[in-house]
PDB file of C-alpha atoms in Angstrom:
ATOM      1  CA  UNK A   1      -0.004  12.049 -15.787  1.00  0.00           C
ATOM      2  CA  UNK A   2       3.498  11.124 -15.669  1.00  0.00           C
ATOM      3  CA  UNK A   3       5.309   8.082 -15.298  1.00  0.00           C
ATOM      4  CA  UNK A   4       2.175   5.858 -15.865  1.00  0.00           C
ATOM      5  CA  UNK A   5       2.307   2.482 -14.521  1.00  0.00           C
ATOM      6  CA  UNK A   6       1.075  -0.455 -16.673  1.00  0.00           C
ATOM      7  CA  UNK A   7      -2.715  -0.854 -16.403  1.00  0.00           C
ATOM      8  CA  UNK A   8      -2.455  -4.744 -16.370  1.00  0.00           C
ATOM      9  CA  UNK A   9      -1.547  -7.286 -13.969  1.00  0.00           C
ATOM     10  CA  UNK A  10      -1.812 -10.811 -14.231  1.00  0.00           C
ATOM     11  CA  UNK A  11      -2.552 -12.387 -11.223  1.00  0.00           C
ATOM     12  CA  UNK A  12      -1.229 -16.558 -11.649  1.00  0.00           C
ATOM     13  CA  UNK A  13      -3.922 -18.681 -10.092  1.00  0.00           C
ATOM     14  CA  UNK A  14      -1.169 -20.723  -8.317  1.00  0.00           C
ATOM     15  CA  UNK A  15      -0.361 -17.459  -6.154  1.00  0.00           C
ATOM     16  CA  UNK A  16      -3.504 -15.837  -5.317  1.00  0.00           C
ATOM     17  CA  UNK A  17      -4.749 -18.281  -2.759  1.00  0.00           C
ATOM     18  CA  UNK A  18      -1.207 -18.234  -0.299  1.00  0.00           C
ATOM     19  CA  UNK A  19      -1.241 -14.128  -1.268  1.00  0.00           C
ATOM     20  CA  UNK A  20      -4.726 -13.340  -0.302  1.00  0.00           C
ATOM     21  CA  UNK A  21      -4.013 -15.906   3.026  1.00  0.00           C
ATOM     22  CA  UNK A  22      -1.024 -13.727   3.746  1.00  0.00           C
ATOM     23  CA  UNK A  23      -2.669 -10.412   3.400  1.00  0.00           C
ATOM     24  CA  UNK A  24      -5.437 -10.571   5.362  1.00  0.00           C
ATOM     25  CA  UNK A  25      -3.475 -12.472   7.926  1.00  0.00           C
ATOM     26  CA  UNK A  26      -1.180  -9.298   8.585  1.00  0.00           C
ATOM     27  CA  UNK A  27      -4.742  -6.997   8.015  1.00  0.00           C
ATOM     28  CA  UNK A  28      -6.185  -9.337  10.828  1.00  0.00           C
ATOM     29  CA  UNK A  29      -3.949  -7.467  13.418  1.00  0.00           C
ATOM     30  CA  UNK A  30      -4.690  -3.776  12.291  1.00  0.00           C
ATOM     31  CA  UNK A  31      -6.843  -1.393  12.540  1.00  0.00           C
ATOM     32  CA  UNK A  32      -8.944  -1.069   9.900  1.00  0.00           C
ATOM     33  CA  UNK A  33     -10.238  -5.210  10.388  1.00  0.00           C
ATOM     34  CA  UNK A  34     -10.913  -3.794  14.312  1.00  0.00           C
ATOM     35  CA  UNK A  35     -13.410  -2.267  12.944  1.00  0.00           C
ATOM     36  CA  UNK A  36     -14.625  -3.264  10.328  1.00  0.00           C
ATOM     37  CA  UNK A  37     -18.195  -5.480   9.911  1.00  0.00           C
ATOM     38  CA  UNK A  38     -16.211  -8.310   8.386  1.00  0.00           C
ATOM     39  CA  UNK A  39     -14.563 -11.290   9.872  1.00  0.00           C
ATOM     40  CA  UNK A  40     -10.968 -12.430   8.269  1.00  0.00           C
ATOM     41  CA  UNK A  41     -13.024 -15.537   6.862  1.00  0.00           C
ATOM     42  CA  UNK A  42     -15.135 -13.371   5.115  1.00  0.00           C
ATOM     43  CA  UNK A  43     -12.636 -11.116   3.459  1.00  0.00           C
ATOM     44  CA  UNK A  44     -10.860 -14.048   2.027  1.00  0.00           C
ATOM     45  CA  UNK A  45     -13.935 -15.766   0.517  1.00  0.00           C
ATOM     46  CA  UNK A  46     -14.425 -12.184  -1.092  1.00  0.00           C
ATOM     47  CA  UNK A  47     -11.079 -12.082  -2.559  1.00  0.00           C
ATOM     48  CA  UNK A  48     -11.328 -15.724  -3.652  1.00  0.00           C
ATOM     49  CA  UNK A  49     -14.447 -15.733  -4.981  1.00  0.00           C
ATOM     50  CA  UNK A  50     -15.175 -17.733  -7.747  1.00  0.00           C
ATOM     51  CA  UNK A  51     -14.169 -17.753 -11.001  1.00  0.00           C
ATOM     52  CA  UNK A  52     -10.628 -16.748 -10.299  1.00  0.00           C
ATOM     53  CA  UNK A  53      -9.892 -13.469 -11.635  1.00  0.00           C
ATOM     54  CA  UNK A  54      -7.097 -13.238 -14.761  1.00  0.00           C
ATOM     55  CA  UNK A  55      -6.023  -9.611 -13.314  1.00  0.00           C
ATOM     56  CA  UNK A  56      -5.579  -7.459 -10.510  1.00  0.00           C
ATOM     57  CA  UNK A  57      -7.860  -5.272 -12.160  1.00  0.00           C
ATOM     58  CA  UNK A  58     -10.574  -7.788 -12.767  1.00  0.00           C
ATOM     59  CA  UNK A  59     -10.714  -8.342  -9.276  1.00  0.00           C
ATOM     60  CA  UNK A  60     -11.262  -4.161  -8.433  1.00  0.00           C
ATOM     61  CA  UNK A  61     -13.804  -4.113 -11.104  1.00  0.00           C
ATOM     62  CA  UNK A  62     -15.715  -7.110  -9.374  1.00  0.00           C
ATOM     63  CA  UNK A  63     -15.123  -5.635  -5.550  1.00  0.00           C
ATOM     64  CA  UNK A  64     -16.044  -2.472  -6.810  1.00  0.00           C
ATOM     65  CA  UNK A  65     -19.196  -3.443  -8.566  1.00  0.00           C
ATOM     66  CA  UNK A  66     -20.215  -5.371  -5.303  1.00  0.00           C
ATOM     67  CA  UNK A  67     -22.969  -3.813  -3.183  1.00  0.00           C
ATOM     68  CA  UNK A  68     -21.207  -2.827   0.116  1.00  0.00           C
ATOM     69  CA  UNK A  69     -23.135  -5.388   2.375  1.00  0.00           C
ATOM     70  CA  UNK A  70     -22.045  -8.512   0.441  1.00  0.00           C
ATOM     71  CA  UNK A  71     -23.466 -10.502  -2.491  1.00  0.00           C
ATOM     72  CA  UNK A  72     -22.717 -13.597  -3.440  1.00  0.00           C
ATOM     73  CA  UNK A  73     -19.776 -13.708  -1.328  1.00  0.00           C
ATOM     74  CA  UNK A  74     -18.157 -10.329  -2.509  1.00  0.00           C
ATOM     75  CA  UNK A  75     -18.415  -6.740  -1.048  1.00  0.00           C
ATOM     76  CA  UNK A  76     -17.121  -3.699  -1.783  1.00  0.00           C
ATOM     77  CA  UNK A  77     -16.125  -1.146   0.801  1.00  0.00           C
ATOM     78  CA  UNK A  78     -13.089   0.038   1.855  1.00  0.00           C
ATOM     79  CA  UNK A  79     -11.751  -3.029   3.614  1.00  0.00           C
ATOM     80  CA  UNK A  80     -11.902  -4.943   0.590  1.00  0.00           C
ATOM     81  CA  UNK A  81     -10.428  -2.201  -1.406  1.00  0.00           C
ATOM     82  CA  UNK A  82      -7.779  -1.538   1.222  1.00  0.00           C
ATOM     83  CA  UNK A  83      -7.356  -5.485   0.922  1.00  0.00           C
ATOM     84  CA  UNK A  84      -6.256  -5.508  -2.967  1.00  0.00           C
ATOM     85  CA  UNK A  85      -3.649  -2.673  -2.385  1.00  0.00           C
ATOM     86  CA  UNK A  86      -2.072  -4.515   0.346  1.00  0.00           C
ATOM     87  CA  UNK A  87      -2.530  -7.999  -2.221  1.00  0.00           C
ATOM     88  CA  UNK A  88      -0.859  -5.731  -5.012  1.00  0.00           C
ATOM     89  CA  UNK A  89       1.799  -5.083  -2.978  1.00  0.00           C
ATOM     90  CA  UNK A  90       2.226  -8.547  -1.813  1.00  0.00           C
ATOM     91  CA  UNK A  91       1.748 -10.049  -5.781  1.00  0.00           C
ATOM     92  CA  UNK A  92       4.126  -7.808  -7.674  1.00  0.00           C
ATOM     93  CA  UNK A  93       6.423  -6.346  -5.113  1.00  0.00           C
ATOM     94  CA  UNK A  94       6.946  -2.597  -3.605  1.00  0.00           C
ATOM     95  CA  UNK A  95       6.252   0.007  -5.965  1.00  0.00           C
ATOM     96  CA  UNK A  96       8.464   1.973  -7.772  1.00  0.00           C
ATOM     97  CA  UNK A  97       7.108   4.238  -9.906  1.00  0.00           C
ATOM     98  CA  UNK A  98       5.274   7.607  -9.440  1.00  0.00           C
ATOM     99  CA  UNK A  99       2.328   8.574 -11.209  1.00  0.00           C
ATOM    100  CA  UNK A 100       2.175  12.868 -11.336  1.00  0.00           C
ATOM    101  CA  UNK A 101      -0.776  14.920 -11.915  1.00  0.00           C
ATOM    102  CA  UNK A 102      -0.072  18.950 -12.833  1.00  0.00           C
ATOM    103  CA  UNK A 103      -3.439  20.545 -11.223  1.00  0.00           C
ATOM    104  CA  UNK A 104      -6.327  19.075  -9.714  1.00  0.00           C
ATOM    105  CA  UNK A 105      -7.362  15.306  -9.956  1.00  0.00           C
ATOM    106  CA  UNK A 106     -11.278  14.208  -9.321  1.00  0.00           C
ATOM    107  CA  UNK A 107     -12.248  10.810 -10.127  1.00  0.00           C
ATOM    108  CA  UNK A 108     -15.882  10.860 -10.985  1.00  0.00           C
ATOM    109  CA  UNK A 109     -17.753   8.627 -12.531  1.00  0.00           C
ATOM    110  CA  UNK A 110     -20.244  11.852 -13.270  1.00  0.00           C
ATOM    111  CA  UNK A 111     -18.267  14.750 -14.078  1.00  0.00           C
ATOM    112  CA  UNK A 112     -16.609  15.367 -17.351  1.00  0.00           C
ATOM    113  CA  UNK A 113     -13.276  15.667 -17.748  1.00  0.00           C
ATOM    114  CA  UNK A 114     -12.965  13.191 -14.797  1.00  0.00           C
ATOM    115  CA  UNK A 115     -10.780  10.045 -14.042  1.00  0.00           C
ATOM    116  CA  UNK A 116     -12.940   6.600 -14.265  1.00  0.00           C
ATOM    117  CA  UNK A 117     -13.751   5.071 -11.227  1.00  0.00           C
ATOM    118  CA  UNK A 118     -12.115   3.110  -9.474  1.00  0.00           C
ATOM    119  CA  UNK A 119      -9.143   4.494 -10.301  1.00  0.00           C
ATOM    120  CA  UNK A 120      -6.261   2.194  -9.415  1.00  0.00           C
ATOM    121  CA  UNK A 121      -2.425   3.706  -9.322  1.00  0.00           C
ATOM    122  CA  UNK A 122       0.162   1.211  -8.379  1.00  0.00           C
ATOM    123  CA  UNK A 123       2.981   3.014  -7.622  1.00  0.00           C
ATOM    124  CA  UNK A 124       2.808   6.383  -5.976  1.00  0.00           C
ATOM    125  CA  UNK A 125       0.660   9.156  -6.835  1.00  0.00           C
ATOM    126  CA  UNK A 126       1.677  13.408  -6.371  1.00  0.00           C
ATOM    127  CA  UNK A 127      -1.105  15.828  -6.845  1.00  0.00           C
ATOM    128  CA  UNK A 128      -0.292  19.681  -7.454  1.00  0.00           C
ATOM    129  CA  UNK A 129      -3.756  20.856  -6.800  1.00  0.00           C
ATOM    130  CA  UNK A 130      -6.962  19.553  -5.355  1.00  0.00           C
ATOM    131  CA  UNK A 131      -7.908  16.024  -4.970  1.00  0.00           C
ATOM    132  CA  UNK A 132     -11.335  15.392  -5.608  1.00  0.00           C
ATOM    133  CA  UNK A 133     -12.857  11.585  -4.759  1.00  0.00           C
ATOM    134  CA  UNK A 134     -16.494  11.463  -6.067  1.00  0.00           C
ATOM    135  CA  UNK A 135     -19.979  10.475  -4.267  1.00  0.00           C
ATOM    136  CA  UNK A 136     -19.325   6.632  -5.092  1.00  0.00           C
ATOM    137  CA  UNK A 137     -16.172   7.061  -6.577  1.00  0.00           C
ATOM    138  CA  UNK A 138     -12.900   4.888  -5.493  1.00  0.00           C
ATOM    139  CA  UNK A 139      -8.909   6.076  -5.208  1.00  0.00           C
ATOM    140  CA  UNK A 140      -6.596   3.139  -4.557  1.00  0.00           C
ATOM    141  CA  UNK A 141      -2.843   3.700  -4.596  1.00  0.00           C
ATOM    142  CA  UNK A 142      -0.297   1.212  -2.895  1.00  0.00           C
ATOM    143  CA  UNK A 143       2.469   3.516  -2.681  1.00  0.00           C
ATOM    144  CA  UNK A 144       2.759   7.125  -0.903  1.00  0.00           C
ATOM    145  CA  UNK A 145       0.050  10.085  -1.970  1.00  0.00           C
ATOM    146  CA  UNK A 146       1.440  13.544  -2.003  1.00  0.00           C
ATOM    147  CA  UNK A 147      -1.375  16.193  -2.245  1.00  0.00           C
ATOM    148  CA  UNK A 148      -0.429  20.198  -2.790  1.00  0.00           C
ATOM    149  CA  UNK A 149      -4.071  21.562  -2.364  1.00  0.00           C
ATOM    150  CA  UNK A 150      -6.801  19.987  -0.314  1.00  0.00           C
ATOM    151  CA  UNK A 151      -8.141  16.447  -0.225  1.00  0.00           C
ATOM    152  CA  UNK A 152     -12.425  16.050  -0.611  1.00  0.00           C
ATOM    153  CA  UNK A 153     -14.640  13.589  -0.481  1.00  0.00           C
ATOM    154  CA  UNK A 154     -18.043  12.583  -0.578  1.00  0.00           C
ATOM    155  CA  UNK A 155     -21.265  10.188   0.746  1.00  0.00           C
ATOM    156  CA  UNK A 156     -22.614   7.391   0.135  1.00  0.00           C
ATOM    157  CA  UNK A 157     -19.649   5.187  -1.065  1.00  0.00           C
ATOM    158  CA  UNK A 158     -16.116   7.354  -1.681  1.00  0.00           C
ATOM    159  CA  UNK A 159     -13.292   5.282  -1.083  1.00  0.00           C
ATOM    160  CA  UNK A 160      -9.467   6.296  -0.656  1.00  0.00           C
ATOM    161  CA  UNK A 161      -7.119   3.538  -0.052  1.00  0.00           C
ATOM    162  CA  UNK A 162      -3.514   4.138   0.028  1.00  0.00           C
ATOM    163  CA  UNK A 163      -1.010   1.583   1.244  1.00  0.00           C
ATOM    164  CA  UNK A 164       1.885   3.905   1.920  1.00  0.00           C
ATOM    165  CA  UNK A 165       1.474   7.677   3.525  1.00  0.00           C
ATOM    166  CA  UNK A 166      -0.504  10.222   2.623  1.00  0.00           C
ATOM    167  CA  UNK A 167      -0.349  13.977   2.713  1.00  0.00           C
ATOM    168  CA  UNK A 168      -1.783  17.194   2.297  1.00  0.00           C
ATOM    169  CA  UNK A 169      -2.524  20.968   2.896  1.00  0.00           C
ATOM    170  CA  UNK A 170      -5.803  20.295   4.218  1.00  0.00           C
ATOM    171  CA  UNK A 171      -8.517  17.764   4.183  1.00  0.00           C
ATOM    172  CA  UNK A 172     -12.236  17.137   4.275  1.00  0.00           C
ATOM    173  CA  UNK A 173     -13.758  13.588   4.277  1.00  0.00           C
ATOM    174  CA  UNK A 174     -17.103  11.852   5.338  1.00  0.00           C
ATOM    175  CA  UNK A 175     -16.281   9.069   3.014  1.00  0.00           C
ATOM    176  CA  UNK A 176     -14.384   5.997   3.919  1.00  0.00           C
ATOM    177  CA  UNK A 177     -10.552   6.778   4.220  1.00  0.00           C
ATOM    178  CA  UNK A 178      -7.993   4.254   4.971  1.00  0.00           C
ATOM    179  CA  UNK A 179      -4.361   4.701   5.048  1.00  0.00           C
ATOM    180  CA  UNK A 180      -1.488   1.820   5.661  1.00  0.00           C
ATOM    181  CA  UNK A 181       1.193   4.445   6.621  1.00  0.00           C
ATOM    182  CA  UNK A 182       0.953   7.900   8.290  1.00  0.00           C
ATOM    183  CA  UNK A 183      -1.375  10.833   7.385  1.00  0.00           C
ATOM    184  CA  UNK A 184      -0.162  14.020   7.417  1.00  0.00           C
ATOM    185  CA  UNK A 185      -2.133  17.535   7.399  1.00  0.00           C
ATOM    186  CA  UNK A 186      -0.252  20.867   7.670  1.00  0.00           C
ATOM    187  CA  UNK A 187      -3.500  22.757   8.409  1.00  0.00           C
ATOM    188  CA  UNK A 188      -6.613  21.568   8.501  1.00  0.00           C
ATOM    189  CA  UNK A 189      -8.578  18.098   8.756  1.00  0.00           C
ATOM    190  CA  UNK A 190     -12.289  17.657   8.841  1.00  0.00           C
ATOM    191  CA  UNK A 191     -14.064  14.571   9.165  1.00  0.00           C
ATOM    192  CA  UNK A 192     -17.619  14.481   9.767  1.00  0.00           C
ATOM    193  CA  UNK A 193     -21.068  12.755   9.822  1.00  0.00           C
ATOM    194  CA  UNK A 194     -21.221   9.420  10.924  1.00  0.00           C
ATOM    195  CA  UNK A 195     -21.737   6.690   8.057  1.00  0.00           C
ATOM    196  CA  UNK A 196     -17.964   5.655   7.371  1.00  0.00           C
ATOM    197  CA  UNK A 197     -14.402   6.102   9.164  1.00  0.00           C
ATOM    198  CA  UNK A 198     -11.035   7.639   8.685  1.00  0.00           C
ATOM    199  CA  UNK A 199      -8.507   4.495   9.257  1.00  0.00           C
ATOM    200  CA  UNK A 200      -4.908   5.424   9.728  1.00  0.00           C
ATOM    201  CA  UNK A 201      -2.542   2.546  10.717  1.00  0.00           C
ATOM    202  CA  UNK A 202       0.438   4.731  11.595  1.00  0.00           C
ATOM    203  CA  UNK A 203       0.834   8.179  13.060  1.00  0.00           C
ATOM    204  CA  UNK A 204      -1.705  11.155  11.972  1.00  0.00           C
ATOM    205  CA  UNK A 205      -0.401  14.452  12.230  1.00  0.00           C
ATOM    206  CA  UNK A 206      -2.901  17.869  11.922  1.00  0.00           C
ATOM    207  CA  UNK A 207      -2.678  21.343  12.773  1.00  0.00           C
ATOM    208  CA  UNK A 208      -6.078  21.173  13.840  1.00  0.00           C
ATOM    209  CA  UNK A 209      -8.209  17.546  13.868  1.00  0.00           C
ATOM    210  CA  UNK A 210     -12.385  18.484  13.700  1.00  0.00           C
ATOM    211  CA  UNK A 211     -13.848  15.389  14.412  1.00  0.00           C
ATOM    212  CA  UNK A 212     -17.536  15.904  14.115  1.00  0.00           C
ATOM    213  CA  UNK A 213     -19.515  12.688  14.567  1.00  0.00           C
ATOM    214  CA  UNK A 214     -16.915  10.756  12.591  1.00  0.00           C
ATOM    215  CA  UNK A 215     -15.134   7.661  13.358  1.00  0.00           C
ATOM    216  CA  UNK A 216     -11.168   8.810  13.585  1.00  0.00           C
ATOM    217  CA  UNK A 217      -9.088   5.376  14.497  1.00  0.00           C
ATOM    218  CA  UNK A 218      -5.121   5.776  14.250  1.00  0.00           C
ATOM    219  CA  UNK A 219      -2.056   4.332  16.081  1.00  0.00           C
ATOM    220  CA  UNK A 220      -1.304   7.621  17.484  1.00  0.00           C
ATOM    221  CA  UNK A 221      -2.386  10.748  16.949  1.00  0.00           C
ATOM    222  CA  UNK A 222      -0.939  14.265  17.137  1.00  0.00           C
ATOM    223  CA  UNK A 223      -2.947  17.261  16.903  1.00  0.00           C
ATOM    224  CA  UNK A 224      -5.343  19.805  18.388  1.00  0.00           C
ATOM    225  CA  UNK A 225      -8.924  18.279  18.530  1.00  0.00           C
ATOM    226  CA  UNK A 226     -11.931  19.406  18.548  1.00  0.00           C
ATOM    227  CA  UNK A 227     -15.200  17.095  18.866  1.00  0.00           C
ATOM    228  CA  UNK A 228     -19.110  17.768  19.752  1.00  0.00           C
ATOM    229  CA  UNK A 229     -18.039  17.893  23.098  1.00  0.00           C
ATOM    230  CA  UNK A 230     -15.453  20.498  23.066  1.00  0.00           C
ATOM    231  CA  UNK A 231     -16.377  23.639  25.168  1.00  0.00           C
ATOM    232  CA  UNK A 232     -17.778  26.507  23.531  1.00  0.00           C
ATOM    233  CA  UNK A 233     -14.433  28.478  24.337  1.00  0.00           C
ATOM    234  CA  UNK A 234     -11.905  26.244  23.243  1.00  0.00           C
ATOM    235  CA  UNK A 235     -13.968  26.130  20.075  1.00  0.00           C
ATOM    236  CA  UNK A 236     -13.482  29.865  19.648  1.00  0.00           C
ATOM    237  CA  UNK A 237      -9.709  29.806  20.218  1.00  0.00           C
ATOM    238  CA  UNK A 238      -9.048  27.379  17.583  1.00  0.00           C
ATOM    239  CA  UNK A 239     -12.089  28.224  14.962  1.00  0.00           C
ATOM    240  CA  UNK A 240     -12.699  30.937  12.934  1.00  0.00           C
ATOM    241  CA  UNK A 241     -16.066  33.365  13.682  1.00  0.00           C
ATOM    242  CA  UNK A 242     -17.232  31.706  10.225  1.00  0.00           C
ATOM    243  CA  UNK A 243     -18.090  27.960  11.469  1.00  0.00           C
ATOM    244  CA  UNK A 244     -19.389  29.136  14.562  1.00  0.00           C
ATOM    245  CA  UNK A 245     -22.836  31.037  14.477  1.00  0.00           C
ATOM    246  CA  UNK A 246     -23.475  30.853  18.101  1.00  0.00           C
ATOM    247  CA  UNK A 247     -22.719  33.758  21.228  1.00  0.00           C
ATOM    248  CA  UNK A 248     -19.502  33.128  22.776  1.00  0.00           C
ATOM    249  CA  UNK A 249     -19.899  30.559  24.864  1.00  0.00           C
ATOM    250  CA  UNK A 250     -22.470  28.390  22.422  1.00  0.00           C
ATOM    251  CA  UNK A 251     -21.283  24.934  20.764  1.00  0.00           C
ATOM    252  CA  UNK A 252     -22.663  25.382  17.569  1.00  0.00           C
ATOM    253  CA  UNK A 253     -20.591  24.449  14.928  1.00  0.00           C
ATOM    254  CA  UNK A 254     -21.781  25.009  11.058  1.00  0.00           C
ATOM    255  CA  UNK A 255     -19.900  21.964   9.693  1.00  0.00           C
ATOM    256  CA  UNK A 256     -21.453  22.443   6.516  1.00  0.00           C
ATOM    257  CA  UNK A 257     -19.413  26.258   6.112  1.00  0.00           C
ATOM    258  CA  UNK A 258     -16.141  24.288   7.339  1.00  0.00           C
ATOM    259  CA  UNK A 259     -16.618  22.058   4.401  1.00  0.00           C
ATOM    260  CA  UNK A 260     -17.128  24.445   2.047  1.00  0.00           C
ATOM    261  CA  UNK A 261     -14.264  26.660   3.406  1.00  0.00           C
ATOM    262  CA  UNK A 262     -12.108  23.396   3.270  1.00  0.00           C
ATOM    263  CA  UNK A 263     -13.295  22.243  -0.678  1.00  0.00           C
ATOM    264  CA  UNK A 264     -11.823  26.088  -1.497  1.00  0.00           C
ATOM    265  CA  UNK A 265      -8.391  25.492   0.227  1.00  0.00           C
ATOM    266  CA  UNK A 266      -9.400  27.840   2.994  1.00  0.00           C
ATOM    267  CA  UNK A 267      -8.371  27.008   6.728  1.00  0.00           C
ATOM    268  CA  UNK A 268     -10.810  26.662   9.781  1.00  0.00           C
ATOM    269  CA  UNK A 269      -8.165  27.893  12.146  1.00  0.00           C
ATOM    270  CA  UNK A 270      -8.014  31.184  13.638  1.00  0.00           C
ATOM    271  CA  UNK A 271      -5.814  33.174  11.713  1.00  0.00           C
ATOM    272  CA  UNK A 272      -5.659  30.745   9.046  1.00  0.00           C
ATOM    273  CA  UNK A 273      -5.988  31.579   5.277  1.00  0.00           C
ATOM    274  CA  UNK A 274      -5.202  30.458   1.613  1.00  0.00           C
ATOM    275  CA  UNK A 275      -2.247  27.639   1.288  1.00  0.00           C
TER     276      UNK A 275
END
């Protein structure tokens, strides 16, 4: 990386209380509190729990160690991690700096070579390649994400938070994805099984938008879509003869293929390719 922020920031005691007050105040009237399992009350006692953290980064370590159904007061899911980029933001200001990776970025607490999870960035963050968020692994950035190749995920647990915009060639989540701005995807976005949601508080923009038994909630959205509902036909004008094993006018989908086809910056459209 580039341009590396400073990995510390102290958090004064005297301002955490009004900051935390003030952030999930303006969460509150979102999107991702809609619907989320938590009440406004409960977010702040997790934020505030006792003793007071000394850093910004104390407090992600302690959210992030936190089982995601609460204990002790804390949780950690992506409305709590969502929570400290917006409290970054409010604590130390807009950010200003840009973090850049050269290639492809996973954050893993498994694989070698790997950034450490959670991996916090704040400023923004620009990706050449692939980015690659780990089974349990968290990405938090509070400033814009720029992503050349495609954007994975994984279940149980991946988080992506991202207080500013986020783009990309192409995109494949099941894990919990929340973004403060807009998302953008030239080609491609798939998000599938059932167990988390893709939050966007501004505009999303996709080629083509495969929502297969995955919560999808933006302000607006702009994009061809395709659901289990979708007839058989309008599958096969969008889809590629790949992800759908069925006779011409059969529903099946093979979301499994479209994942895979997705993690090796391949398109699901018809006529689609390599970026």
């Amino acid at each position: 990386m580039s341009e590396s922020p400073p990995r510390s920031h102290p958090i004064s005691p005297h301002a955490l209380a009004p900051a935390v007050a003030a952030v999930v105040s303006a969460l509150s009237s979102g999107r991702l509190m809609r619907g989320s399992r938590w009440k406004p009350e409960q977010l702040s006692r997790c934020l505030l729990d006792e003793p007071a953290p000394a850093t910004l980064e104390a407090l992600l370590a302690r959210l992030y160690a936190a089982p995601a159904y609460g204990k002790g007061g804390v949780f950690g899911d992506e409305t709590s991690a969502f929570a400290l980029v917006r409290l970054a933001t409010h604590l130390f200001g807009a950010p200003s700096r840009t973090a850049t990776v050269q290639g492809d970025l996973v954050v893993s607490n498994h694989r070698e070579g790997a950034m450490r999870s959670p991996f916090f960035i704040p400023g923004h963050l620009n990706v050449s390649g692939k980015l690659d968020v780990d089974e349990g692994a968290w990405l938090l950035c509070t400033g814009d994400v720029r992503v050349g190749g495609a954007i994975v995920d994984y279940e149980p647990g991946s988080v992506i938070a991202v207080g500013g915009s986020l783009s990309t060639a192409r995109m494949s989540t099941m894990g919990a994805v929340v973004v403060g701005g807009g998302l953008v995807v030239e080609d491609t976005l798939l998000a599938w099984r059932n167990d988390y949601r893709l939050v966007v508080e501004g505009t999303l923009r996709a080629q083509l938008l495969v929502a297969w038994d995955h919560v999808v909630d933006a302000l607006q959205e702009e994009s061809v879509q395709l659901d289990p509902n979708t007839d058989g036909a309008v599958l096969r004008q969008h889809l590629r003869d790949e992800v759908l094993p069925g006779g011409p006018d059969a529903t099946d989908f093979d979301v499994e293929e479209a994942d895979r086809l997705i993690r090796e910056n391949e398109s699901l459209r018809r006529g689609g390719g390599l970026s």
